[in-house]
mmCIF file of C-alpha atoms in Angstrom:
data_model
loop_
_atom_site.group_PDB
_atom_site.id
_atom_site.type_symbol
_atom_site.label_atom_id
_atom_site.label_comp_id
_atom_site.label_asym_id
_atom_site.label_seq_id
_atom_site.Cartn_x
_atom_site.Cartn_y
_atom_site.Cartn_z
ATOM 1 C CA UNK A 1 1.041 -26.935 -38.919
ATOM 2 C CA UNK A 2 1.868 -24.624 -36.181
ATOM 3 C CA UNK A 3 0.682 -23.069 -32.848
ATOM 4 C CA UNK A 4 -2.361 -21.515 -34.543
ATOM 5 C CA UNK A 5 -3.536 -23.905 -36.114
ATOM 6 C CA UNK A 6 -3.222 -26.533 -33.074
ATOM 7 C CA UNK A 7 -5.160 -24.279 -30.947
ATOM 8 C CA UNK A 8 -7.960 -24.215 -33.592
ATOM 9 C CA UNK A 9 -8.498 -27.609 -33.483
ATOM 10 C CA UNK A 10 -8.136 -27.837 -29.415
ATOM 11 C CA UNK A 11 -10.807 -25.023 -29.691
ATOM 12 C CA UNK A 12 -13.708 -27.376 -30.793
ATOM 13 C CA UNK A 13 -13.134 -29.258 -27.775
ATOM 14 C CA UNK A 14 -15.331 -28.748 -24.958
ATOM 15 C CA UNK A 15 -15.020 -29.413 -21.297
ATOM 16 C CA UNK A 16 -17.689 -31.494 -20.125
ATOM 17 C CA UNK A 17 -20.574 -30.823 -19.231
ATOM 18 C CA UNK A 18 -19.932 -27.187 -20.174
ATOM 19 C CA UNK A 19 -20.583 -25.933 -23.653
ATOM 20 C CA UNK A 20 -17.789 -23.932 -23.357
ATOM 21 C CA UNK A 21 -14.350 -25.312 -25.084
ATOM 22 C CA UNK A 22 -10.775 -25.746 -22.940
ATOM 23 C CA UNK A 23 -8.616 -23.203 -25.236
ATOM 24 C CA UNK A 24 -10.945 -20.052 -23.753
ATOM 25 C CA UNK A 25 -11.114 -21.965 -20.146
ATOM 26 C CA UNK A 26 -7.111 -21.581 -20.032
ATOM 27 C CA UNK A 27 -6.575 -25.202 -19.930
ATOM 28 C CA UNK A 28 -4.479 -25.463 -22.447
ATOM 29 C CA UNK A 29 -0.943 -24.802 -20.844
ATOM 30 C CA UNK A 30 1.660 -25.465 -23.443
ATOM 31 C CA UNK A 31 2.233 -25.952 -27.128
ATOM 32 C CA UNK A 32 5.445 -26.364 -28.818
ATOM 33 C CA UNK A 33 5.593 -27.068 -32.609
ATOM 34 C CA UNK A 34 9.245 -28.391 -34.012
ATOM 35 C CA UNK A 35 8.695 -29.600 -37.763
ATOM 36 C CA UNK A 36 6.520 -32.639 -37.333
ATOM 37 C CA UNK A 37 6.544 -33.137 -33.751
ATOM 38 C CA UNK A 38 3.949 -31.502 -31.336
ATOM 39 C CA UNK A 39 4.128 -31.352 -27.441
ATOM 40 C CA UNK A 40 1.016 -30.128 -25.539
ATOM 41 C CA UNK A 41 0.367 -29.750 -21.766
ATOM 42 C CA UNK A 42 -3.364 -29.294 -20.444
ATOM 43 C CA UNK A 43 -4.609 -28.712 -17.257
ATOM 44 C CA UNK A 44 -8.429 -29.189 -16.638
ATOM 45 C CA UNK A 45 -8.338 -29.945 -12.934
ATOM 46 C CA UNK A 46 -11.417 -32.095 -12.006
ATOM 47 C CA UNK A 47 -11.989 -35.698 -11.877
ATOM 48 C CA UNK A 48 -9.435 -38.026 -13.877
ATOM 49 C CA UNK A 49 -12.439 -39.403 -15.788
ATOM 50 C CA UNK A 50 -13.139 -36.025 -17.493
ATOM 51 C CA UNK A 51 -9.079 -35.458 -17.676
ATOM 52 C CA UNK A 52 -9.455 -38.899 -19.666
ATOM 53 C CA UNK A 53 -12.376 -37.584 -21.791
ATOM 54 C CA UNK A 54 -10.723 -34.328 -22.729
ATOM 55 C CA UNK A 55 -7.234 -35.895 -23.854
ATOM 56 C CA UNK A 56 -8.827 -38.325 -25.542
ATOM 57 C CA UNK A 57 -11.397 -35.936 -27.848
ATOM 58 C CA UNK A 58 -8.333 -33.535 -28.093
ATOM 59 C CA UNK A 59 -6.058 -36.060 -29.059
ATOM 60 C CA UNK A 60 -8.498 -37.832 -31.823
ATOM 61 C CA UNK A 61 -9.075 -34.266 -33.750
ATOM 62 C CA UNK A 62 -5.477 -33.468 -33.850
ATOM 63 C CA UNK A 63 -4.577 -36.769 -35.244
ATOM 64 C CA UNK A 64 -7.288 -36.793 -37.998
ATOM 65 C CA UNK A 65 -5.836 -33.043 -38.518
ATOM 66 C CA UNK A 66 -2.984 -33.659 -38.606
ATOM 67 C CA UNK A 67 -2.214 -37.153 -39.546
ATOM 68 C CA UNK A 68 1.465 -36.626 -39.992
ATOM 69 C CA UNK A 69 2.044 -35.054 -36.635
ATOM 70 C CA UNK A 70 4.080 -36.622 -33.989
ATOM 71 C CA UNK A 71 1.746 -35.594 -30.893
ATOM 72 C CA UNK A 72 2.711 -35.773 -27.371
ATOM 73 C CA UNK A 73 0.097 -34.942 -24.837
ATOM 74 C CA UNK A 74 0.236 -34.639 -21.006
ATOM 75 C CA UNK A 75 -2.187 -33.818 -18.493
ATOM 76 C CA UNK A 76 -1.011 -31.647 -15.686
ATOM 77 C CA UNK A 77 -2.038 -32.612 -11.765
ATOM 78 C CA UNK A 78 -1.285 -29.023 -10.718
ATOM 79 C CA UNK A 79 -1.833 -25.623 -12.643
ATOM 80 C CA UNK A 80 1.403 -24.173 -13.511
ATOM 81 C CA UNK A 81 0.126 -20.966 -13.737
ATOM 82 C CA UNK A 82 -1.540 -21.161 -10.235
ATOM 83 C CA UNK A 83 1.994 -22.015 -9.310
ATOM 84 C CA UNK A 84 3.412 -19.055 -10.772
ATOM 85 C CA UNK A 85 1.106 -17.003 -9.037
ATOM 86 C CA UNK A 86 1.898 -18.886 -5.915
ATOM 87 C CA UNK A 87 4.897 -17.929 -6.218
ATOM 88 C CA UNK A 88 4.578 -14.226 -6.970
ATOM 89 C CA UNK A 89 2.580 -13.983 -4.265
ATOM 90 C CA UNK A 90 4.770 -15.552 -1.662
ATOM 91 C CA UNK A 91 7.776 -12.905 -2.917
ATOM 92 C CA UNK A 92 5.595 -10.145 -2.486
ATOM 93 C CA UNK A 93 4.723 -11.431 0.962
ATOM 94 C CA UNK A 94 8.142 -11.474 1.780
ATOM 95 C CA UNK A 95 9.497 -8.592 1.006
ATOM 96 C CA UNK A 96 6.651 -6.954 2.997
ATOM 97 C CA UNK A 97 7.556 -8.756 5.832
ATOM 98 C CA UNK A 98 11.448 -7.566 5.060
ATOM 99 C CA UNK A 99 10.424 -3.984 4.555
ATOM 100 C CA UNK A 100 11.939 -1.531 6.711
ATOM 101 C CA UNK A 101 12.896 -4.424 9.599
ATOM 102 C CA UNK A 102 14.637 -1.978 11.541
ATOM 103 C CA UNK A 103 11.674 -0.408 12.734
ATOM 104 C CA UNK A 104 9.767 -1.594 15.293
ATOM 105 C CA UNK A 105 6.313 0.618 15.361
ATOM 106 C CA UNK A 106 4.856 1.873 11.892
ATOM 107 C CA UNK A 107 1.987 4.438 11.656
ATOM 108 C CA UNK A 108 -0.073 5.282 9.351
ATOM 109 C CA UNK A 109 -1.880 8.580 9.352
ATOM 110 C CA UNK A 110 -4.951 9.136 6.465
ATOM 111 C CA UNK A 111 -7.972 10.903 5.317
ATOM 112 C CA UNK A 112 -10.596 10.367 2.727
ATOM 113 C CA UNK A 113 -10.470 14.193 1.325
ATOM 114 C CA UNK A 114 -7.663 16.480 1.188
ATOM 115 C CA UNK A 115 -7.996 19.618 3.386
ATOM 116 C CA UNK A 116 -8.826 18.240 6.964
ATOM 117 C CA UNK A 117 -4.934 19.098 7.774
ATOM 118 C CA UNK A 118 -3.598 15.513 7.903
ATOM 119 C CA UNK A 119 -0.077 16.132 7.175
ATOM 120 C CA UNK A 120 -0.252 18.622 9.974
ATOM 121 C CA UNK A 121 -1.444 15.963 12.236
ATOM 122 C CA UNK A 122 1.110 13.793 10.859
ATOM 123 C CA UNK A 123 4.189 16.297 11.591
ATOM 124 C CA UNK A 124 3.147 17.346 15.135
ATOM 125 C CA UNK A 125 2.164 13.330 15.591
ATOM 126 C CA UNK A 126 6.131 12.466 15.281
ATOM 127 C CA UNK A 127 6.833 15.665 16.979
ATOM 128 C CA UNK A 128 5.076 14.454 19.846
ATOM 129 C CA UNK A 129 6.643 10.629 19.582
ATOM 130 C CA UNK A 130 9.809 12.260 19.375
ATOM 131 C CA UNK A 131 9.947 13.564 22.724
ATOM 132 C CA UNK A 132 8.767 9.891 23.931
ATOM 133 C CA UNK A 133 11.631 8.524 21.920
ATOM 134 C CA UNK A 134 14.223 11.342 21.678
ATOM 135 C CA UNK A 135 17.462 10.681 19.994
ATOM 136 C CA UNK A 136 19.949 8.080 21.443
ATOM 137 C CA UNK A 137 23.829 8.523 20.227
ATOM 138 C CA UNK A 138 23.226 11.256 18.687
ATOM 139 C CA UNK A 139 20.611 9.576 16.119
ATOM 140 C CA UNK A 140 16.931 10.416 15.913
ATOM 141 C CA UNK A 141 15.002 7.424 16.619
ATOM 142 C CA UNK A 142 11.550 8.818 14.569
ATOM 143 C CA UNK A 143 11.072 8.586 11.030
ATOM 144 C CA UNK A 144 8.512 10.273 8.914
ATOM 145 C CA UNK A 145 7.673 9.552 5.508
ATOM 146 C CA UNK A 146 5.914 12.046 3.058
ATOM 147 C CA UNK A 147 3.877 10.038 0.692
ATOM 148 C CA UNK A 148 1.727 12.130 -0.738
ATOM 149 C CA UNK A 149 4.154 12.324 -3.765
ATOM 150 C CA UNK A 150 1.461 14.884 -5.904
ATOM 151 C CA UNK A 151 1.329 17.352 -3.053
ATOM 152 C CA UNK A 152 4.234 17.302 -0.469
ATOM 153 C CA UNK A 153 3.894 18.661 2.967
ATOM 154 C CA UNK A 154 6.494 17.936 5.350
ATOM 155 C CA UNK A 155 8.529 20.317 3.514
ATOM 156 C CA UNK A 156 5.959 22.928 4.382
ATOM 157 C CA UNK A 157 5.775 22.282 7.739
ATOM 158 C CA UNK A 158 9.270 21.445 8.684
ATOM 159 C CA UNK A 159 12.317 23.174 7.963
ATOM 160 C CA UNK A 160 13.406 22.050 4.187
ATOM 161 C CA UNK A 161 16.596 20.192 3.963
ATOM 162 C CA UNK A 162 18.089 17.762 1.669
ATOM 163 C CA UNK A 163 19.088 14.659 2.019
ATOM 164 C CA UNK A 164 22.634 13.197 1.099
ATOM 165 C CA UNK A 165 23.578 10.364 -0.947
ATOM 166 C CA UNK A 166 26.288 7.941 0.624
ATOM 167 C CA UNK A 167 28.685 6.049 -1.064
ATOM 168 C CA UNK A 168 26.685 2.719 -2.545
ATOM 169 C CA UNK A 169 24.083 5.602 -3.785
ATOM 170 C CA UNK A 170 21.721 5.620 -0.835
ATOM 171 C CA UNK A 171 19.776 8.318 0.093
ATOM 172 C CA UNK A 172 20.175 9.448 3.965
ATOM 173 C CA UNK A 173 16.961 11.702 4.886
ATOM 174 C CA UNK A 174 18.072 14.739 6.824
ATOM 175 C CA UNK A 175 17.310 14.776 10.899
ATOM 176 C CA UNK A 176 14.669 17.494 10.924
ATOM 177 C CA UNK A 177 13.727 18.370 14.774
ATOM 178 C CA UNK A 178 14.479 14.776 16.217
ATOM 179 C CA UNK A 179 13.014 13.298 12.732
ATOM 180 C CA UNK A 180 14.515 11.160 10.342
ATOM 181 C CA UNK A 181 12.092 12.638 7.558
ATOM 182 C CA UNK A 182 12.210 12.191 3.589
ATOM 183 C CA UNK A 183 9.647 13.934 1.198
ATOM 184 C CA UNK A 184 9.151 14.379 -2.972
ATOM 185 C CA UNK A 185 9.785 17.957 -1.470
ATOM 186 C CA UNK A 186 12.957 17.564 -0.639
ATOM 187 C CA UNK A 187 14.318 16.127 -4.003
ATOM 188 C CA UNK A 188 12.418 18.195 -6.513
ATOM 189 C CA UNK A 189 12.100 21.936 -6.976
ATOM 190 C CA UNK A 190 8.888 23.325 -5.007
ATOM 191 C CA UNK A 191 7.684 24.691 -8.570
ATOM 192 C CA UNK A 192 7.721 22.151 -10.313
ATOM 193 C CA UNK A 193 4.338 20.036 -10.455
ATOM 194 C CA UNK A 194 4.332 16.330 -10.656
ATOM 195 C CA UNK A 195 2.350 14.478 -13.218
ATOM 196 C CA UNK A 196 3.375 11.193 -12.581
ATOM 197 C CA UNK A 197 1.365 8.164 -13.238
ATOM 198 C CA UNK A 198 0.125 5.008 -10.617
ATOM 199 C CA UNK A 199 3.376 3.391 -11.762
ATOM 200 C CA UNK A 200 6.125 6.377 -11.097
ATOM 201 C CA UNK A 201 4.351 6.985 -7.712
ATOM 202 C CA UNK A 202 4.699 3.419 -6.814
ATOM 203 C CA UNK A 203 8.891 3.331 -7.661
ATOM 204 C CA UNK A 204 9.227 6.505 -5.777
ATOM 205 C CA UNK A 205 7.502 5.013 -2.583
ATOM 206 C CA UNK A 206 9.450 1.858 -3.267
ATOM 207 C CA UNK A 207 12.470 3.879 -3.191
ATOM 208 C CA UNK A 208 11.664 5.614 -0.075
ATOM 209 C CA UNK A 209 11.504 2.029 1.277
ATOM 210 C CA UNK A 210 14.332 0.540 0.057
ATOM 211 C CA UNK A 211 17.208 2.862 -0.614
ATOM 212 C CA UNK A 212 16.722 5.661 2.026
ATOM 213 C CA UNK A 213 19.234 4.631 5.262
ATOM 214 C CA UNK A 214 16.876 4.529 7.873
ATOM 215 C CA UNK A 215 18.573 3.097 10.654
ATOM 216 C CA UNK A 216 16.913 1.408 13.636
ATOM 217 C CA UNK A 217 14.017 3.979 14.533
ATOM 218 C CA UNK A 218 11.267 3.072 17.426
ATOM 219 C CA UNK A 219 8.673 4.580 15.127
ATOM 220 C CA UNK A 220 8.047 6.139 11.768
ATOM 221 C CA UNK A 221 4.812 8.067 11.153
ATOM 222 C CA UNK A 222 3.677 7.239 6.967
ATOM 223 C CA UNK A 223 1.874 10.871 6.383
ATOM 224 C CA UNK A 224 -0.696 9.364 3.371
ATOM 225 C CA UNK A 225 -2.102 11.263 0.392
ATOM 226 C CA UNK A 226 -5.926 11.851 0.944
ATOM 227 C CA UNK A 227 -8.136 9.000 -0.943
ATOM 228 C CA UNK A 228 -7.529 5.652 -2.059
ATOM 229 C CA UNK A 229 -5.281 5.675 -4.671
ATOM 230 C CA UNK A 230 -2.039 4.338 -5.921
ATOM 231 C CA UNK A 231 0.117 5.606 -3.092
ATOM 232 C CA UNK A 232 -2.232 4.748 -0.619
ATOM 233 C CA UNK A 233 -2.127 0.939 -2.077
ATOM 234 C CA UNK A 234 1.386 0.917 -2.324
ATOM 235 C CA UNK A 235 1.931 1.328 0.983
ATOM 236 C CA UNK A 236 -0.560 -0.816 2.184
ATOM 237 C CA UNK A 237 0.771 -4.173 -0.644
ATOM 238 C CA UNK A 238 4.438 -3.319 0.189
ATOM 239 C CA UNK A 239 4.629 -2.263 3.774
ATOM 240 C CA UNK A 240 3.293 -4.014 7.023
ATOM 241 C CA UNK A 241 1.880 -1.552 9.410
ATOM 242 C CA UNK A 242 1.030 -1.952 12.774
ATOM 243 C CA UNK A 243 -2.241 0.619 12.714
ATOM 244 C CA UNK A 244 -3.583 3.440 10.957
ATOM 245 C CA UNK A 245 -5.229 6.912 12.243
ATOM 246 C CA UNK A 246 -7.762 8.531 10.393
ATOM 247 C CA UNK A 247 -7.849 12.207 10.055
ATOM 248 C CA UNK A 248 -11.267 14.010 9.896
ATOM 249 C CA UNK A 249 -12.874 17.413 10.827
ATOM 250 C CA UNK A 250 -16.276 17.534 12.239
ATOM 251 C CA UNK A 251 -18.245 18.249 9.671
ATOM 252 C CA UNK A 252 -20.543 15.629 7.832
ATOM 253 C CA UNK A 253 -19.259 15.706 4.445
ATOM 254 C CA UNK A 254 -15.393 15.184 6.027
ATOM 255 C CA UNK A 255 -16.641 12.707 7.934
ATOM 256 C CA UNK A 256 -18.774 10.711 5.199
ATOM 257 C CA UNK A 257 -15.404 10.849 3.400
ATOM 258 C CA UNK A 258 -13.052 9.568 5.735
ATOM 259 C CA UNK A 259 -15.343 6.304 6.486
ATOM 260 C CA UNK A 260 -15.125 5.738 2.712
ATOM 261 C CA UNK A 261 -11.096 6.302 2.999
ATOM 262 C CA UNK A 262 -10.991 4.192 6.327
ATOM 263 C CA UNK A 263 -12.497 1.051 4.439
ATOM 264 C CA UNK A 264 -9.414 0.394 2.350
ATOM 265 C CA UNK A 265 -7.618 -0.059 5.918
ATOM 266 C CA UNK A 266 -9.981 -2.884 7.000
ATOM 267 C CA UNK A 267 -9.945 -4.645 3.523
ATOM 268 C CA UNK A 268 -6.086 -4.949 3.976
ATOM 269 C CA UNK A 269 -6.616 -6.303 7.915
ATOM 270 C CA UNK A 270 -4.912 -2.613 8.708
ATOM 271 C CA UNK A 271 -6.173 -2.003 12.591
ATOM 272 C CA UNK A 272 -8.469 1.517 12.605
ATOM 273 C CA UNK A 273 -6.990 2.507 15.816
ATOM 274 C CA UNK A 274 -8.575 5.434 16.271
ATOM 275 C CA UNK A 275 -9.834 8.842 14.468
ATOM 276 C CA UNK A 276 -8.731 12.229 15.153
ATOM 277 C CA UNK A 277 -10.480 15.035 14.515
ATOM 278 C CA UNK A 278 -8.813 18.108 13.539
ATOM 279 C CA UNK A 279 -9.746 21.875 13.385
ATOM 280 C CA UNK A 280 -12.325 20.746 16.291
ATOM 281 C CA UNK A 281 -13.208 24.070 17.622
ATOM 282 C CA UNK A 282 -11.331 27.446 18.042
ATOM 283 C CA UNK A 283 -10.618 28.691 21.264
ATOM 284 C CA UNK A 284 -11.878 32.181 22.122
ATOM 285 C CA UNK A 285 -10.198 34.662 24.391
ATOM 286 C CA UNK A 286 -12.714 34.318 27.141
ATOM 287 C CA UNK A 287 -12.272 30.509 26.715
ATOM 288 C CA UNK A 288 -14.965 28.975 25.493
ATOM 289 C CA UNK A 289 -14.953 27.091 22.300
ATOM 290 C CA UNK A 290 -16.198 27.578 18.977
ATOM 291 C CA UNK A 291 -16.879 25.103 16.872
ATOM 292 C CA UNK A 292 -16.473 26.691 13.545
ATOM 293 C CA UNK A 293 -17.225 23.849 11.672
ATOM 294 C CA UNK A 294 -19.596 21.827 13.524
ATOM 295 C CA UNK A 295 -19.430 18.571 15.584
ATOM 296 C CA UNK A 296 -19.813 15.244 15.923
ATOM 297 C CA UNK A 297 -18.359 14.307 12.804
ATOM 298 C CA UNK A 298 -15.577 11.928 14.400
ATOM 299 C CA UNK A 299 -17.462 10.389 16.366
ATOM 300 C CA UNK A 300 -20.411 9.087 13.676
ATOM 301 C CA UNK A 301 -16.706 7.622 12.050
ATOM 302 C CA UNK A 302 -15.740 6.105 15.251
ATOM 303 C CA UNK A 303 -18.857 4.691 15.785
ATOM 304 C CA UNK A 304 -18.728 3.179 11.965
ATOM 305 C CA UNK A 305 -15.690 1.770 12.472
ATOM 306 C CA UNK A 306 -15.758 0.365 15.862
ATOM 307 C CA UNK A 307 -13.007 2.033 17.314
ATOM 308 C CA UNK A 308 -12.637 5.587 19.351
ATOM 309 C CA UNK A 309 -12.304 9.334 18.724
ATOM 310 C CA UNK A 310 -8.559 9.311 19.767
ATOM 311 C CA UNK A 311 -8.443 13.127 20.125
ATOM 312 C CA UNK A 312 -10.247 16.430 18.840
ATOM 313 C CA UNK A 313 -7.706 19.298 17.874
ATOM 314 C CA UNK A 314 -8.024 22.558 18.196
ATOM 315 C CA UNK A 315 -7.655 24.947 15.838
ATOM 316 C CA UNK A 316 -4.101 26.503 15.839
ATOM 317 C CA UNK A 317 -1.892 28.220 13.316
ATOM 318 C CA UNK A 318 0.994 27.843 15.082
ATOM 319 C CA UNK A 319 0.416 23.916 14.257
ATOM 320 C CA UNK A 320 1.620 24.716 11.059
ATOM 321 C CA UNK A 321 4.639 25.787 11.870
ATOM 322 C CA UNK A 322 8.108 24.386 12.838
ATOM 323 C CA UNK A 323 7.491 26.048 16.493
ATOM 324 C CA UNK A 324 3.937 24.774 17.793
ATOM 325 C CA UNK A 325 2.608 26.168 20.603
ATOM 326 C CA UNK A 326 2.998 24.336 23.555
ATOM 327 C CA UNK A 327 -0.804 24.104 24.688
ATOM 328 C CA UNK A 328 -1.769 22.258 21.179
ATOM 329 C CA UNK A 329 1.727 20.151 21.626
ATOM 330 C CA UNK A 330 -0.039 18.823 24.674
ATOM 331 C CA UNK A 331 -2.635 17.038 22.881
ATOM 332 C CA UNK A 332 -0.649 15.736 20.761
ATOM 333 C CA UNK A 333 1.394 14.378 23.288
ATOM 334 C CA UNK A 334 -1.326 12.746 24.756
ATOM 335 C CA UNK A 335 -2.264 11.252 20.991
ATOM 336 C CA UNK A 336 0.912 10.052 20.927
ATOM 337 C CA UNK A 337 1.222 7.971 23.794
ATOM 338 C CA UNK A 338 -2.820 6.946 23.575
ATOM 339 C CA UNK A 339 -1.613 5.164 19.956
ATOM 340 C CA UNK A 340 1.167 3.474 21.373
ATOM 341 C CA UNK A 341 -0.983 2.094 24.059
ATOM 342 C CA UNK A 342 -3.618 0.683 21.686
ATOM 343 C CA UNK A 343 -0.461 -0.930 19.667
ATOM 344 C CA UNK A 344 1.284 -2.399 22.404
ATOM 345 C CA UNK A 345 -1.986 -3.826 23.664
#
């Protein structure tokens, strides 16, 4: 007699008025087998009578089984699984709600498709807060974090530095312009390609979280890989953000793409607080505007989505830079303050 066979014999017993027996339902919670004594737990939720029923069915082909056996049976009023899960659940919760306490306003800035120059949105974005929230004490009061972890940008667009490690091992991110900012970049050689797995991009978000020295910041801008995927859900199971802006360009396919991307926000009860659309038009020298690649793009998002084409940005190289020009830094500016009207609202 042991485990196996006990579960055979709980297998022929069904749970009324189902055909279908408690062992593959998950009912049966616990089995411990030591020498002629047998304890079993079973949960089968429903009324007591069919409780009753079950035990009793259960409890009549084990003993004609096993006439020797010593058989203790209980039936469970909660599911201690459930429980577990409970549990789990309410941790996770938790530390959300505990992550990165010391800052007050977090942003979010995605896409659906890589290209439409989101991380450039992103950099210029906390540029542009910066100047609303400059340094105090001689500490910046922005953060930005680089998660795109496969293909790192803030390194690109900002002047690379590296961060220190203090004393109890945690990682302070260099002040880059104003900018608390930490990036992949900035630990790992720019040559050397990451093929990390959904697990290793989740620890190295998790450590961006937990063991980088933030400090009290007023805001910190999340720049997210394009898409859906592992980093994107990290952030959105582990951290609790106050709004996201999608990043688009006007063209149809971009745009198709991003509403796809933008769902994953609303099925997490992330606030859509507006879309921006980048690369908008180029600016010709007797000022009118070309738009190079087409329009109305952000808006057929907007309108999708309920919420409002925050701004439409021209194209600029000098964006992608560490020394924008100060016409484009305008409209970021104004970005910048329109998002922090729409969260303090």
């Amino acid at each position: 007699m042991d485990k196996e066979s006990i579960l055979k014999e709980l297998g022929k017993v069904n749970y009324p008025p189902y055909s279908r027996d408690i062992v593959s339902f998950g009912m049966v919670k616990y089995i411990k087998v030591d020498g002629n004594k047998v304890d079993i737990k079973l949960f089968t939720g429903g009324s007591s009578e069919t409780a009753k029923k079950v035990a009793e069915e259960a409890a009549k082909l084990l003993s004609e089984k096993f006439p020797e056996a010593d058989i203790s049976m209980e039936m469970l009023s909660e599911d201690p699984s459930k429980s577990a899960e409970d549990i789990a659940k309410k941790r996770a919760e938790e530390a959300k709600k505990n992550a990165l306490k010391s800052v007050k306003i977090k942003i979010a800035v995605a896409s659906g498709k890589g290209g439409v120059g989101k991380s450039t949105v992103s950099v210029n974005l906390a540029r542009a807060f910066e100047k609303i929230f400059p340094p105090k004490g001689g500490c910046a009061r922005v953060g930005l974090m680089d998660c795109d972890i496969h293909g790192p940008s803030a390194t690109v667009l900002m002047k690379k530095e590296y961060p220190r490690v203090d004393e109890d091992q945690k990682i302070i991110p260099p002040e880059i312009g104003g900018i608390k900012a930490i990036s992949i970049g900035m630990l790992v050689d720019d040559t050397q390609p990451l093929i990390w797995r959904g697990p290793m991009v989740a620890s190295a978000l998790k450590q961006f979280t937990n063991e980088v020295k933030w400090g009290d910041l007023d805001i910190m801008v999340f720049d997210l890989p394009p898409g859906t995927g592992d980093a994107v859900l990290s952030i959105l199971q582990g951290i609790e953000l106050d709004g996201a802006v999608v990043v688009t360009t006007p063209n149809s396919l971009a745009a198709a793409t991003a509403l796809r991307g933008a769902m994953v926000f609303k099925k997490a009860d992330v606030e859509i607080l507006g879309i921006v659309e980048n690369m908008s038009f180029f600016e010709m020298p007797d000022g009118s505007k070309s738009e190079i690649f087409g329009n109305g793009g952000a808006q057929d998002v907007a309108n999708a989505l309920g919420c409002p084409v925050l701004s439409q940005i021209p194209i600029d190289p000098s964006l992608q830079t560490d020394s924008p020009s100060e016409k484009s830094m305008d409209v970021f500016d104004s970005l910048a303050k329109k998002i922090l009207e729409l969260v303090k609202s």
